[in-house]
PDB file of C-alpha atoms and ligand atoms in Angstrom:
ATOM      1  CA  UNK Y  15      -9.662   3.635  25.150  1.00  0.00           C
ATOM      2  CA  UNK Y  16      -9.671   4.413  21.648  1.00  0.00           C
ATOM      3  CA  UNK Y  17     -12.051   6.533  19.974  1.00  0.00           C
ATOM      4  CA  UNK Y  18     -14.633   4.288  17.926  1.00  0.00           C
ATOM      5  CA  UNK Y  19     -14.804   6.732  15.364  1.00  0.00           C
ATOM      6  CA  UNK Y  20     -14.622   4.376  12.299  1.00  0.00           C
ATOM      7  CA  UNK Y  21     -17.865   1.937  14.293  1.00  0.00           C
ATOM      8  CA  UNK Y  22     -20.219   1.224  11.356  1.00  0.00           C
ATOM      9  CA  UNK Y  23     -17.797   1.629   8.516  1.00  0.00           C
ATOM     10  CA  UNK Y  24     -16.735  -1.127   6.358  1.00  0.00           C
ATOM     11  CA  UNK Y  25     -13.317  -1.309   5.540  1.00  0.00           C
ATOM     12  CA  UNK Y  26     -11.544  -3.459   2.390  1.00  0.00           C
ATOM     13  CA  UNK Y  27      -7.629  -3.886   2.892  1.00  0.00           C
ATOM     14  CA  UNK Y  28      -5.605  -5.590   0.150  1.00  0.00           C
ATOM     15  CA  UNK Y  29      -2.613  -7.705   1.003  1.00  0.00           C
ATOM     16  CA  UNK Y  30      -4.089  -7.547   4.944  1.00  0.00           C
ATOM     17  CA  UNK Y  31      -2.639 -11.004   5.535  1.00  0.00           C
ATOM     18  CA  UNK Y  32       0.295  -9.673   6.602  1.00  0.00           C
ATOM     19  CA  UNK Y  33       2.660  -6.377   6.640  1.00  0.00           C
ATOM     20  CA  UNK Y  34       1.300  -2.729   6.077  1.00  0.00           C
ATOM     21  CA  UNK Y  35      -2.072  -4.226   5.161  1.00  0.00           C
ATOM     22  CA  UNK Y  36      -2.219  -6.660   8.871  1.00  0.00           C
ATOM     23  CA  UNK Y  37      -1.322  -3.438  10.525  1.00  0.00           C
ATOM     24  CA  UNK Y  38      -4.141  -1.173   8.931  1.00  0.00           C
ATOM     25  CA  UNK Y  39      -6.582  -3.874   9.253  1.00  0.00           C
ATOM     26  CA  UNK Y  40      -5.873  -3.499  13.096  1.00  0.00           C
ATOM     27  CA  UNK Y  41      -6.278   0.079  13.269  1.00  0.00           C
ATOM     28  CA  UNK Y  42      -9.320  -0.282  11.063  1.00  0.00           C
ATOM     29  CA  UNK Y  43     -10.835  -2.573  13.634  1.00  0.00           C
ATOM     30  CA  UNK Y  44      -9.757  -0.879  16.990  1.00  0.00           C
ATOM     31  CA  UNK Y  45     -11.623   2.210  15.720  1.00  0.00           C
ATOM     32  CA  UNK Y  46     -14.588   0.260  15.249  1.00  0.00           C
ATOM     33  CA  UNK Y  47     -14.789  -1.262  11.735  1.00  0.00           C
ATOM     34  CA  UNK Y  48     -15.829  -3.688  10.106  1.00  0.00           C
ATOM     35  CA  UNK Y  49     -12.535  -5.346   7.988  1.00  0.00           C
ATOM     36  CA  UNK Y  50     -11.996  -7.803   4.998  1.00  0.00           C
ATOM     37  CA  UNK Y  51      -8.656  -8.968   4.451  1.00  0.00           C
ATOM     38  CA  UNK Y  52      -8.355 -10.009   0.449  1.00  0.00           C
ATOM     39  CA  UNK Y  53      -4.857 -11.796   0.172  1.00  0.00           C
ATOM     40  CA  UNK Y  54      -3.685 -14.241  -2.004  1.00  0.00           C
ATOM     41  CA  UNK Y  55      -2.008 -16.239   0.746  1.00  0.00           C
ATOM     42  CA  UNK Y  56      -5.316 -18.364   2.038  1.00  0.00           C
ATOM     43  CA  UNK Y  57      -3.902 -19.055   5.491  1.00  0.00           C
ATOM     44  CA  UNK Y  58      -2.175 -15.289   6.326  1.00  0.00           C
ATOM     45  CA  UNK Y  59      -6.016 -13.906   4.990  1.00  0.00           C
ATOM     46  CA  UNK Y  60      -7.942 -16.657   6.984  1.00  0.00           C
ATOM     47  CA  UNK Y  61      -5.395 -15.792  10.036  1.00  0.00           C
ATOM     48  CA  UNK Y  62      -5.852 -12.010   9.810  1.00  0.00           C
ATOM     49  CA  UNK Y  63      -9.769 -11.980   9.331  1.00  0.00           C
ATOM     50  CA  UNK Y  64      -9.629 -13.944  12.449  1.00  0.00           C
ATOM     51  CA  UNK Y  65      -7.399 -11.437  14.634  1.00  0.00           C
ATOM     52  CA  UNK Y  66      -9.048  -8.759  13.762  1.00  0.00           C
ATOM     53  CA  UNK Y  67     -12.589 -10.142  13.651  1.00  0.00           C
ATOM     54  CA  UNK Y  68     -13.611  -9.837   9.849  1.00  0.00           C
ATOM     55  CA  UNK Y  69     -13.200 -11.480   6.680  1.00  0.00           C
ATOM     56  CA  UNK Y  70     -11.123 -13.097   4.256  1.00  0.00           C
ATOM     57  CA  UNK Y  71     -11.072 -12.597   1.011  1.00  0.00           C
ATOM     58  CA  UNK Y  72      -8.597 -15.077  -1.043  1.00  0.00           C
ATOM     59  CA  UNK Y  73      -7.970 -14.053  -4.551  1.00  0.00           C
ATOM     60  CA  UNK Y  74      -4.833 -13.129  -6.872  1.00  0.00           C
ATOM     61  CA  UNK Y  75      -5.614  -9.080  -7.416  1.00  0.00           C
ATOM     62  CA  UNK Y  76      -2.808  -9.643 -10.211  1.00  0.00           C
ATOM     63  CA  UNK Y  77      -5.885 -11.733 -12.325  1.00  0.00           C
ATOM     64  CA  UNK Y  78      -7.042  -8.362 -13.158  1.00  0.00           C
ATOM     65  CA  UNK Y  79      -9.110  -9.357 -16.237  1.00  0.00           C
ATOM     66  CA  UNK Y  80     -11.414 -11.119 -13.005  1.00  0.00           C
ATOM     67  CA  UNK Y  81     -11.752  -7.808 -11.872  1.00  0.00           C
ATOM     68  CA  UNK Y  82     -13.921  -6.203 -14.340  1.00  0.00           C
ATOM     69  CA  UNK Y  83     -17.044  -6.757 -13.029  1.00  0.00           C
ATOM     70  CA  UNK Y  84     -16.829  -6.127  -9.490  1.00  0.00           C
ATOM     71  CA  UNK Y  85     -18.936  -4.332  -7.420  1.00  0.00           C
ATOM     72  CA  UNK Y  86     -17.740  -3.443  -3.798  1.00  0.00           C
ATOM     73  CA  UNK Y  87     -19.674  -2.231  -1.286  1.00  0.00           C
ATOM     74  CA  UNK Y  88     -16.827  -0.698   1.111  1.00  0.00           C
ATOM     75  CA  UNK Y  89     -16.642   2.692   2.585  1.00  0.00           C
ATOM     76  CA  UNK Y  90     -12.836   2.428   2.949  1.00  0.00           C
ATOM     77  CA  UNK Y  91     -10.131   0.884   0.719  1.00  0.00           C
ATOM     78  CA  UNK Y  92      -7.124   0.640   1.187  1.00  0.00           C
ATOM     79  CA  UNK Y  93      -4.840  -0.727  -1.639  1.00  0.00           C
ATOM     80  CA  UNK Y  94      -2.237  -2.202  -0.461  1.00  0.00           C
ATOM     81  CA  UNK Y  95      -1.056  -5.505  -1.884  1.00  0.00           C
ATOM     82  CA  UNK Y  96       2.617  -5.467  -3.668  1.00  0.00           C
ATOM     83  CA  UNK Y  97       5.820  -7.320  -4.447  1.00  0.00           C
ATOM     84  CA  UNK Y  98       9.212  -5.623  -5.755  1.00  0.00           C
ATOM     85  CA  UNK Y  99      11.584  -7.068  -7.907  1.00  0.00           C
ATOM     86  CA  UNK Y 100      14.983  -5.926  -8.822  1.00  0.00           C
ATOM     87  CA  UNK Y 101      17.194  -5.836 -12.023  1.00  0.00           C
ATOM     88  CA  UNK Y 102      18.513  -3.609 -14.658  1.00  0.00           C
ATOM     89  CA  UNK Y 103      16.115  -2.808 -17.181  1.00  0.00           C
ATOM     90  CA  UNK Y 104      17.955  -4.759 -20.107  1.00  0.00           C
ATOM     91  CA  UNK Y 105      17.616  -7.632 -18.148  1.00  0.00           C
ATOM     92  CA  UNK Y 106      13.946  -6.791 -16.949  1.00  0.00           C
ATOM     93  CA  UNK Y 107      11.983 -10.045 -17.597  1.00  0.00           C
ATOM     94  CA  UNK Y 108       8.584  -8.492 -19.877  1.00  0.00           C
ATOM     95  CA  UNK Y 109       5.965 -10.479 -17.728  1.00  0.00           C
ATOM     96  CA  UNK Y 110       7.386  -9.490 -14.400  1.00  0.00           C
ATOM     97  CA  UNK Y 111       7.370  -5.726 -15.449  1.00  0.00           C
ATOM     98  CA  UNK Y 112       3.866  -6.502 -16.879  1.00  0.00           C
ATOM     99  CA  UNK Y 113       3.080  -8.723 -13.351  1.00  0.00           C
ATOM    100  CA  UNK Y 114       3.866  -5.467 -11.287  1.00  0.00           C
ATOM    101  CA  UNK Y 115       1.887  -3.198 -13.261  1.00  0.00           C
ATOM    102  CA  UNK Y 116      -0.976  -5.485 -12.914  1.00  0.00           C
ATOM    103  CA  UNK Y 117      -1.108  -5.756  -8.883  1.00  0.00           C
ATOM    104  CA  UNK Y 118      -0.202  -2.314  -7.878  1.00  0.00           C
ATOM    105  CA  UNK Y 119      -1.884  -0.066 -10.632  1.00  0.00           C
ATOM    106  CA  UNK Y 120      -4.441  -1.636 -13.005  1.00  0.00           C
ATOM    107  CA  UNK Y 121      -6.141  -3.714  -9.753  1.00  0.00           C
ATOM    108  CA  UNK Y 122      -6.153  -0.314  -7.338  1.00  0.00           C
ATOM    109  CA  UNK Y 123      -7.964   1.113 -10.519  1.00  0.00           C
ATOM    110  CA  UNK Y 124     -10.491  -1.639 -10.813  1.00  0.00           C
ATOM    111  CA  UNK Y 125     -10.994  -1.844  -6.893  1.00  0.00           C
ATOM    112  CA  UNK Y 126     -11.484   1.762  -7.092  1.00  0.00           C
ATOM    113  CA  UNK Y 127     -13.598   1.469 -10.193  1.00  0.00           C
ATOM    114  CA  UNK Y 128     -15.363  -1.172  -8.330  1.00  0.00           C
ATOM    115  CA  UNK Y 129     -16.173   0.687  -4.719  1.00  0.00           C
ATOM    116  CA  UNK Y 130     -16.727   4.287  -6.051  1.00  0.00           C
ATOM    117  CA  UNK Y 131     -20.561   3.848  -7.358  1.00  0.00           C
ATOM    118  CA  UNK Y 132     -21.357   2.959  -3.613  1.00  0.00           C
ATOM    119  CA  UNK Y 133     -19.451   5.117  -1.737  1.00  0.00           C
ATOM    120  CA  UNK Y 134     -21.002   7.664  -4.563  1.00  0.00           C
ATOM    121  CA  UNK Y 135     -24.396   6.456  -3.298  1.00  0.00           C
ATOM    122  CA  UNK Y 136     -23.642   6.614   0.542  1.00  0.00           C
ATOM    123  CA  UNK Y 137     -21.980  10.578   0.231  1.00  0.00           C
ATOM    124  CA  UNK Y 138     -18.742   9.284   1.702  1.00  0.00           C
ATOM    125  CA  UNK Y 139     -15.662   7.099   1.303  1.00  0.00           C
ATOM    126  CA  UNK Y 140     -12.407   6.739   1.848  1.00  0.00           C
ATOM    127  CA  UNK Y 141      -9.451   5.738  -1.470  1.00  0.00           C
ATOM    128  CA  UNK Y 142      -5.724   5.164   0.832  1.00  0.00           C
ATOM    129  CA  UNK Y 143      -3.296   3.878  -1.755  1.00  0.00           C
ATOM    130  CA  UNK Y 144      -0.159   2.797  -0.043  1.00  0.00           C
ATOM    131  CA  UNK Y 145       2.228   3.929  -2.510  1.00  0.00           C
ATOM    132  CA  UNK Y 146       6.053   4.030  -1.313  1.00  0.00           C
ATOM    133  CA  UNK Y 147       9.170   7.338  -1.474  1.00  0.00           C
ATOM    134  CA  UNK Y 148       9.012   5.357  -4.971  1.00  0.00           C
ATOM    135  CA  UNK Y 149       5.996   6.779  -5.621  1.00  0.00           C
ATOM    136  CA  UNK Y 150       8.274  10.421  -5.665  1.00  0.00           C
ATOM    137  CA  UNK Y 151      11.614   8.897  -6.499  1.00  0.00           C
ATOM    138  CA  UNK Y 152      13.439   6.941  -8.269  1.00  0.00           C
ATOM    139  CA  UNK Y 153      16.027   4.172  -7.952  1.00  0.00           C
ATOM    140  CA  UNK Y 154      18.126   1.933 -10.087  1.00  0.00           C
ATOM    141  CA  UNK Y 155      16.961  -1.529 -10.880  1.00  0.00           C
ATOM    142  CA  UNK Y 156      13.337  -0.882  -9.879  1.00  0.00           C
ATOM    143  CA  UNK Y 157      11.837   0.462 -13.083  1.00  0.00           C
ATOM    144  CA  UNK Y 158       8.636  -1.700 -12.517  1.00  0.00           C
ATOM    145  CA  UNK Y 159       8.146  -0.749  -9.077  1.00  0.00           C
ATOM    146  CA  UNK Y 160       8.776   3.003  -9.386  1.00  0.00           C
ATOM    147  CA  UNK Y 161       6.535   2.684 -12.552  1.00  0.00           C
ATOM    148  CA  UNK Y 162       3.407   1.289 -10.532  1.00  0.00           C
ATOM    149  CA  UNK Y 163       3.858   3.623  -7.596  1.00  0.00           C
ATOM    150  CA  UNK Y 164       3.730   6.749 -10.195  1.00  0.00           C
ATOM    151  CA  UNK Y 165       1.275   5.487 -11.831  1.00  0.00           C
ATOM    152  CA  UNK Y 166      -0.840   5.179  -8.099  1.00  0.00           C
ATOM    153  CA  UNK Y 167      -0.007   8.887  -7.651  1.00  0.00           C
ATOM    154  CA  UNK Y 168      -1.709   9.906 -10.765  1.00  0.00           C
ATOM    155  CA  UNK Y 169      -4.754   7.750 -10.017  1.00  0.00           C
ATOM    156  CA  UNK Y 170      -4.846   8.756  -6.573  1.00  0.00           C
ATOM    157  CA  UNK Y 171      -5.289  12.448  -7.475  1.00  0.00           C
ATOM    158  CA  UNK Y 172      -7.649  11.966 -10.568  1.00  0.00           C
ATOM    159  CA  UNK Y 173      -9.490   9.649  -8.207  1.00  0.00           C
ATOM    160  CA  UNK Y 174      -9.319  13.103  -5.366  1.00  0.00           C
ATOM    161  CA  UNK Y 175     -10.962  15.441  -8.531  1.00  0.00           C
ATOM    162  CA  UNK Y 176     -13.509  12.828  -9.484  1.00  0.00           C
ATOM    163  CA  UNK Y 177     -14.932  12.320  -5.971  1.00  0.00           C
ATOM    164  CA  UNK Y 178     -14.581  15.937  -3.971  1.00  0.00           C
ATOM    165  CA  UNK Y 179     -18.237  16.499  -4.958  1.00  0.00           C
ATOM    166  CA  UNK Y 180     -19.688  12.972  -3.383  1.00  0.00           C
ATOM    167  CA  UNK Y 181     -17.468  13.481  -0.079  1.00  0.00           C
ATOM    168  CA  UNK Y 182     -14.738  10.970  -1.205  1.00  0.00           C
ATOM    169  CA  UNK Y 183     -11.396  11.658  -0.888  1.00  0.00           C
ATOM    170  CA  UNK Y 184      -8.414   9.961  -1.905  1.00  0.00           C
ATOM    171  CA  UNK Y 185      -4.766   9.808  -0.648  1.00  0.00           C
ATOM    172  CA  UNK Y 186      -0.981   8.357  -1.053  1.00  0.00           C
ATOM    173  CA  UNK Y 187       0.696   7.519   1.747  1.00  0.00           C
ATOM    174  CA  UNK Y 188       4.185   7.189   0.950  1.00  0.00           C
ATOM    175  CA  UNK Y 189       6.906   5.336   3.446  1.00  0.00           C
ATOM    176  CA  UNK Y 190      10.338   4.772   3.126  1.00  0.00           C
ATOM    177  CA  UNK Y 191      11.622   1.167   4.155  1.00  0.00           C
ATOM    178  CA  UNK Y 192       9.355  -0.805   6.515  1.00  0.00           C
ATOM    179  CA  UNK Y 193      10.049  -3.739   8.328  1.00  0.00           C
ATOM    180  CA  UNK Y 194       7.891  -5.883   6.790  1.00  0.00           C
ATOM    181  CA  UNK Y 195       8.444  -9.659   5.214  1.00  0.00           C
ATOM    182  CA  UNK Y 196       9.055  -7.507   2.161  1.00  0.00           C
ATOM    183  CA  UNK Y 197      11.789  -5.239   3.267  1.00  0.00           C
ATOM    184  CA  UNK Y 198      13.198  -8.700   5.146  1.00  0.00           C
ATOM    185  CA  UNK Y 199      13.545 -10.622   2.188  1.00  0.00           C
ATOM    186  CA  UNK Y 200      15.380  -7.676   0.256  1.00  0.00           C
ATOM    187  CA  UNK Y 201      17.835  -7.426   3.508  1.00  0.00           C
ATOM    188  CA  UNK Y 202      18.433 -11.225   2.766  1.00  0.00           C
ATOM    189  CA  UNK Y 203      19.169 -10.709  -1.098  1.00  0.00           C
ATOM    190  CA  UNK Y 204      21.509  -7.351  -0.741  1.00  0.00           C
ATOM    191  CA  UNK Y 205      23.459  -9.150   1.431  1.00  0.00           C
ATOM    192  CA  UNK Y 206      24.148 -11.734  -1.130  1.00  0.00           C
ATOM    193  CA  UNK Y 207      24.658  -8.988  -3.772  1.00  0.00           C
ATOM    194  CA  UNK Y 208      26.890  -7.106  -2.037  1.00  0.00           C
ATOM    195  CA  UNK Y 209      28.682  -9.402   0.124  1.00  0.00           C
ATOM    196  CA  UNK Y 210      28.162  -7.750   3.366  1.00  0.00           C
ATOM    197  CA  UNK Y 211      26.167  -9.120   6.725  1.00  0.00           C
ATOM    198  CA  UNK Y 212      22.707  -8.751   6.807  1.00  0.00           C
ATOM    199  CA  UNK Y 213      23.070  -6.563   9.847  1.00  0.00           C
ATOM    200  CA  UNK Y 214      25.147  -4.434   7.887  1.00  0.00           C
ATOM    201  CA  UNK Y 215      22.635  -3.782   4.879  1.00  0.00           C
ATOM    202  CA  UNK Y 216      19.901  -1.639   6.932  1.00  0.00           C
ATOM    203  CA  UNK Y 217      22.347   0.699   7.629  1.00  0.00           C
ATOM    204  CA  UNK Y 218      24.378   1.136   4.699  1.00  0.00           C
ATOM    205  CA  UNK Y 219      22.807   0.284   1.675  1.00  0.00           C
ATOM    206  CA  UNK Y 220      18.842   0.853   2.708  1.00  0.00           C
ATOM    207  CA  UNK Y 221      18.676   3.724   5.310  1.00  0.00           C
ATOM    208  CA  UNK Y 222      21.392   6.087   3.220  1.00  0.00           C
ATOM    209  CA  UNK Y 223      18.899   8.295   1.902  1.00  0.00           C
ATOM    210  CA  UNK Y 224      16.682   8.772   5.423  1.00  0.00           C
ATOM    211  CA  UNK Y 225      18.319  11.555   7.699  1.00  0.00           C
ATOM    212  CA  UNK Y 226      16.472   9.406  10.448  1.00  0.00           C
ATOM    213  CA  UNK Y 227      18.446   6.200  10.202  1.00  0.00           C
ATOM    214  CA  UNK Y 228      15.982   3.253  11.206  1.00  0.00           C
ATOM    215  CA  UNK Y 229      13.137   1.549   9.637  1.00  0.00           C
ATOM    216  CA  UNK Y 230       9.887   2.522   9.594  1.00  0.00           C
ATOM    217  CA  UNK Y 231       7.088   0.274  11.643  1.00  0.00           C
ATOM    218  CA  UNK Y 232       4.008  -1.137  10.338  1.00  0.00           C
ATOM    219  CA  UNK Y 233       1.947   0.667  12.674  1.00  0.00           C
ATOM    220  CA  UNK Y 234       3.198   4.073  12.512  1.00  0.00           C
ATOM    221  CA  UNK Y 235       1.772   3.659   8.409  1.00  0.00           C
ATOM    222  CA  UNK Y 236      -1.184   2.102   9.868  1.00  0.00           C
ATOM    223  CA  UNK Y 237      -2.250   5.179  12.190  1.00  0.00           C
ATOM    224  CA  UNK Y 238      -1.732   7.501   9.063  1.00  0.00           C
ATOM    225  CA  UNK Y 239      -4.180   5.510   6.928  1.00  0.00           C
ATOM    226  CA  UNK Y 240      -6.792   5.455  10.218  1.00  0.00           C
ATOM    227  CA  UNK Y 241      -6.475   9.434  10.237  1.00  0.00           C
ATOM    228  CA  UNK Y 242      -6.848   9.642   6.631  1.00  0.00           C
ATOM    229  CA  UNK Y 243     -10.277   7.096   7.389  1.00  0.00           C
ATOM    230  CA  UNK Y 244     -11.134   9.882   9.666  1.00  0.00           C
ATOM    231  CA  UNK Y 245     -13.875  12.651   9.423  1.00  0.00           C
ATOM    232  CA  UNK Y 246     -10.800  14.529  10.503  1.00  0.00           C
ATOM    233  CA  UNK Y 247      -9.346  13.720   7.761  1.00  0.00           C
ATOM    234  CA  UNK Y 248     -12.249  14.727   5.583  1.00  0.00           C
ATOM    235  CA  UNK Y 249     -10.361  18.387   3.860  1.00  0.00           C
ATOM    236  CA  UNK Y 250      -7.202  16.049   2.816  1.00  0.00           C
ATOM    237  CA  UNK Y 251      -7.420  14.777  -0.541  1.00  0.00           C
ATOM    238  CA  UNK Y 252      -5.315  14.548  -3.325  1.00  0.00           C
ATOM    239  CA  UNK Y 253      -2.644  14.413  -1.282  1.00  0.00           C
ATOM    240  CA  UNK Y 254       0.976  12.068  -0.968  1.00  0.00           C
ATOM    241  CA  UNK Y 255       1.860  11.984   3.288  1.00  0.00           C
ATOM    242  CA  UNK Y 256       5.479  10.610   3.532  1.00  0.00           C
ATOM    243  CA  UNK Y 257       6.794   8.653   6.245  1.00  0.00           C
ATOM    244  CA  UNK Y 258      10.411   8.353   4.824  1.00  0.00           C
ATOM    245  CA  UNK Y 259      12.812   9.354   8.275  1.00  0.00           C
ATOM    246  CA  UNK Y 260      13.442  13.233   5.376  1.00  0.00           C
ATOM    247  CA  UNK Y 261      14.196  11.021   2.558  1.00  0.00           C
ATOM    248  CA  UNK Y 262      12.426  12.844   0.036  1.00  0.00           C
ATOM    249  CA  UNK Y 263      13.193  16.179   1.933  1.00  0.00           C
ATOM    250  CA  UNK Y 264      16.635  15.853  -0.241  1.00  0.00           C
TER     251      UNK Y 264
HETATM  252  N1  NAD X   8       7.937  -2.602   3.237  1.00  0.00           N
HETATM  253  C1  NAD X   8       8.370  -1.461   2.735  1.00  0.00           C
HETATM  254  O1  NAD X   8       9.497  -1.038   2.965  1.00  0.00           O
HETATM  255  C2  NAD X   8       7.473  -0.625   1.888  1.00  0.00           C
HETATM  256  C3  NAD X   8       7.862   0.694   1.627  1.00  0.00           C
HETATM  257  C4  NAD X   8       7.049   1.501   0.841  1.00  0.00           C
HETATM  258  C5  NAD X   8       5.890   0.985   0.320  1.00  0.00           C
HETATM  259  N2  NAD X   8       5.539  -0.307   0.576  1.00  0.00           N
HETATM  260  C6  NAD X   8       4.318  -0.803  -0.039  1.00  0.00           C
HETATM  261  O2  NAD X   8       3.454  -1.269   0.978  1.00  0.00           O
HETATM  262  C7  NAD X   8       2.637  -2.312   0.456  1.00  0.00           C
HETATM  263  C8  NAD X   8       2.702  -3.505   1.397  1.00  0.00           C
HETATM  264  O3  NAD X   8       4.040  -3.912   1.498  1.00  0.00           O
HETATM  265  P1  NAD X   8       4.553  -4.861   2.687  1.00  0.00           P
HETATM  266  O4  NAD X   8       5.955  -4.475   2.924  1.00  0.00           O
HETATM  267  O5  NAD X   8       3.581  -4.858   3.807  1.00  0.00           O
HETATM  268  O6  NAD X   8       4.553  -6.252   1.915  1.00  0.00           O
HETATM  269  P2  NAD X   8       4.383  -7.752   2.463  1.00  0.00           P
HETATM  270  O7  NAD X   8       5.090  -8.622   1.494  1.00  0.00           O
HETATM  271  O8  NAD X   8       4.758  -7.800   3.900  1.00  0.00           O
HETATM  272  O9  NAD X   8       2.816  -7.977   2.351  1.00  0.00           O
HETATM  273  C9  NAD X   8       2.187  -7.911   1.088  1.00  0.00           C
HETATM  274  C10 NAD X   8       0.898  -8.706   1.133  1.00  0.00           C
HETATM  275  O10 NAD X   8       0.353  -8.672  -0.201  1.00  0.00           O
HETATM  276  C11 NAD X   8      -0.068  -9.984  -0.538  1.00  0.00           C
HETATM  277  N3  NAD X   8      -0.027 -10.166  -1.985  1.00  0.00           N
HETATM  278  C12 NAD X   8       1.075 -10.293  -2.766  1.00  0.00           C
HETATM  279  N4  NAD X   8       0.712 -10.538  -4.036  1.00  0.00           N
HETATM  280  C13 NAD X   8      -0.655 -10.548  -4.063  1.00  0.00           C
HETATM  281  C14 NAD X   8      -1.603 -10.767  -5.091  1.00  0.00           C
HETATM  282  N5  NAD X   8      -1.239 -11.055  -6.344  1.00  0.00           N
HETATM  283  N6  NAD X   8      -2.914 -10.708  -4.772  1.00  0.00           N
HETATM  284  C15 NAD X   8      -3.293 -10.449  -3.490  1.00  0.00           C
HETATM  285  N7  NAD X   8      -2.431 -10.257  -2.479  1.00  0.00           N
HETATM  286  C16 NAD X   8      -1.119 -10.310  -2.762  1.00  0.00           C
HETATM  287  C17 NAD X   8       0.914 -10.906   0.176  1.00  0.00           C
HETATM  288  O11 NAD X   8       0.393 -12.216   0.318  1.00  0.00           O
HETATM  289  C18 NAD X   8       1.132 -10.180   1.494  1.00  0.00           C
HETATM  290  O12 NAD X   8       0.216 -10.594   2.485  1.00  0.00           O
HETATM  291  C19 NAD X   8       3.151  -2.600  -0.958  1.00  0.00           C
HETATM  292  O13 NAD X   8       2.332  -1.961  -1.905  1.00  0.00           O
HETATM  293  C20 NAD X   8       4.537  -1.988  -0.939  1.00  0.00           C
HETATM  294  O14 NAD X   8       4.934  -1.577  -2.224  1.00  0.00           O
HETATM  295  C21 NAD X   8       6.310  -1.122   1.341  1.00  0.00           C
END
C-alpha cells in the first residue's frame, strides 16, 4: 500500500498526456493527489486525466503571450512539456530555436509566475522542472534544447531563493535518455542519419556517455519528482538530481 502522503494536494503536470509527464501524473495520484494533465494533444490529455482520475487541460504552453494572465491554484507543478530538434546551428531554422525557448523556458516561468502567489498564500508548494543531462551538458546540434534546459536551471534556483521563506522549494531533475515517444522518434531518425539499425543506435550512438548502458524508465523519473513532492523532501531546494546511468559523473 502506498503511503497517501500527497492526499489533499493538487498537482499541475505539463505534457502529462504521455511520457515523463503520464508517469508523474501516476505517482502524483497513487500518493493521493489530485492531478491535471495540460497537453496539447486533446485525446493523450483527455486519456490521461481519465487513468489517473483528474483533469485535462488542452492548450499549446508554446502560445506563451496566453499565458500572461494566469492564475493557478496548484500546490505542485511540474513542468514538463518539451520537443527536441536537431541541426547545426548555421542551419538552425530562427522560429524553431525561438519555438523551443518558448515551451521549455518562458512557459515554466509564466506557470511558475502563475502558481507562486497561491502556494505563497497556502505556506507550501512544490516547483519540479524536468530539465534533462542537457540541462549540465552540452551536445552538438542541440543548441536550442541545451539553451532551454540552462535556462530552466537558472530559473529553478532563482525560483529556490525567492520561495525558501514561504516553504516552497524548487528543483531540476535531470535524466539522461528515457524511453519515451521522444527518445523513440530520435532512435528512428539516427538510424536514418547514420545508416545503422535502429537496434543498433541505443547502444552506440545514445548510451556512449552513460557508464550504465540502458535507458532510463519513465517511472524511475516519476518516483524522484513524488519524493521531491514530499514533506521529505521539504530541505531540498535549489537543487539538479540526475538520473543519467554516471553520465555527467565524466
Ligand atoms: N525522453 C528523454 O530522453 C528525456 C531526457 C531528458 C529530459 N527529457 C525531458 O522530459 C520532458 C518530457 O519528455 P518526454 O520524453 O516524456 O516527451 P514526450 O514527447 O514523450 O511527451 C511530451 C508531452 O508534451 C506534450 N507537448 C508537446 N508540445 C506541447 C505544447 N506546445 N504544449 C503542451 N504540451 C506539449 C506532448 O503532447 C507530449 O504529451 C521534456 O521536457 C524533455 O526535454 C526527456
Amino acid at each position: 500500500m502506498i503511503e497517501q502522503d500527497l492526499a489533499g494536494r493538487r498537482a499541475l503536470v505539463t505534457g502529462g498526456g504521455g511520457g515523463i509527464g503520464l508517469a508523474c501524473a501516476h505517482e502524483f495520484a497513487r500518493r493521493g493527489a489530485h492531478v491535471t494533465i495540460a497537453d496539447l494533444n486533446a485525446d493523450a490529455a483527455h486519456a490521461a486525466a481519465g487513468e489517473v482520475g483528474g483533469d485535462a487541460w488542452v492548450v499549446d504552453l508554446s502560445e506563451t503571450s496566453a499565458l500572461d494572465d494566469l492564475t493557478l491554484d496548484v500546490d505542485i507543478l511540474v513542468n514538463n512539456a518539451g520537443i527536441q530538434r536537431v541541426s547545426p546551428i548555421p542551419e538552425f531554422d530562427p522560429d524553431t530555436f525561438r519555438l523551443l525557448l518558448r515551451l521549455m523556458l518562458e512557459s515554466p516561468f509564466l506557470l511558475v509566475r502563475a502558481a507562486l502567489p497561491g502556494m505563497y498564500a497556502k505556506g507550501w508548494g512544490r516547483i519540479i522542472n524536468i530539465s534533462s543531462a542537457h540541462g549540465l551538458r552540452a551536445s552538438p546540434f542541440k543548441s536550442a534544447y541545451v539553451s532551454a534546459k540552462h535556462g530552466l536551471e537558472g530559473l529553478s534556483k532563482v525560483t529556490a531563493l525567492e520561495g525558501a521563506a514561504h516553504r516552497v522549494t524548487s528543483n531540476c531533475i535531470n535524466p539522461a535518455y528515457v524511453r519515451t515517444p521522444l527518445v523513440e522518434k530520435q532512435i528512428a531518425d539516427q538510424a536514418v542519419f547514420h545508416g545503422i539499425p535502429e537496434s543498433e543506435v541505443v547502444e552506440k550512438i545514445m548510451l556512449t556517455e552513460m557508464a550504465i548502458k540502458r535507458l532510463v524508465e519513465p517511472d524511475e523519473v516519476a518516483s524522484l519528482a513524488g519524493w521531491l513532492a514530499s514533506d521529505k523532501a521539504a530541505m531540498v531546494t535549489g537543487a539538479s538530481y540526475t538520473i543519467d546511468g554516471g553520465w555527467t559523473a565524466r
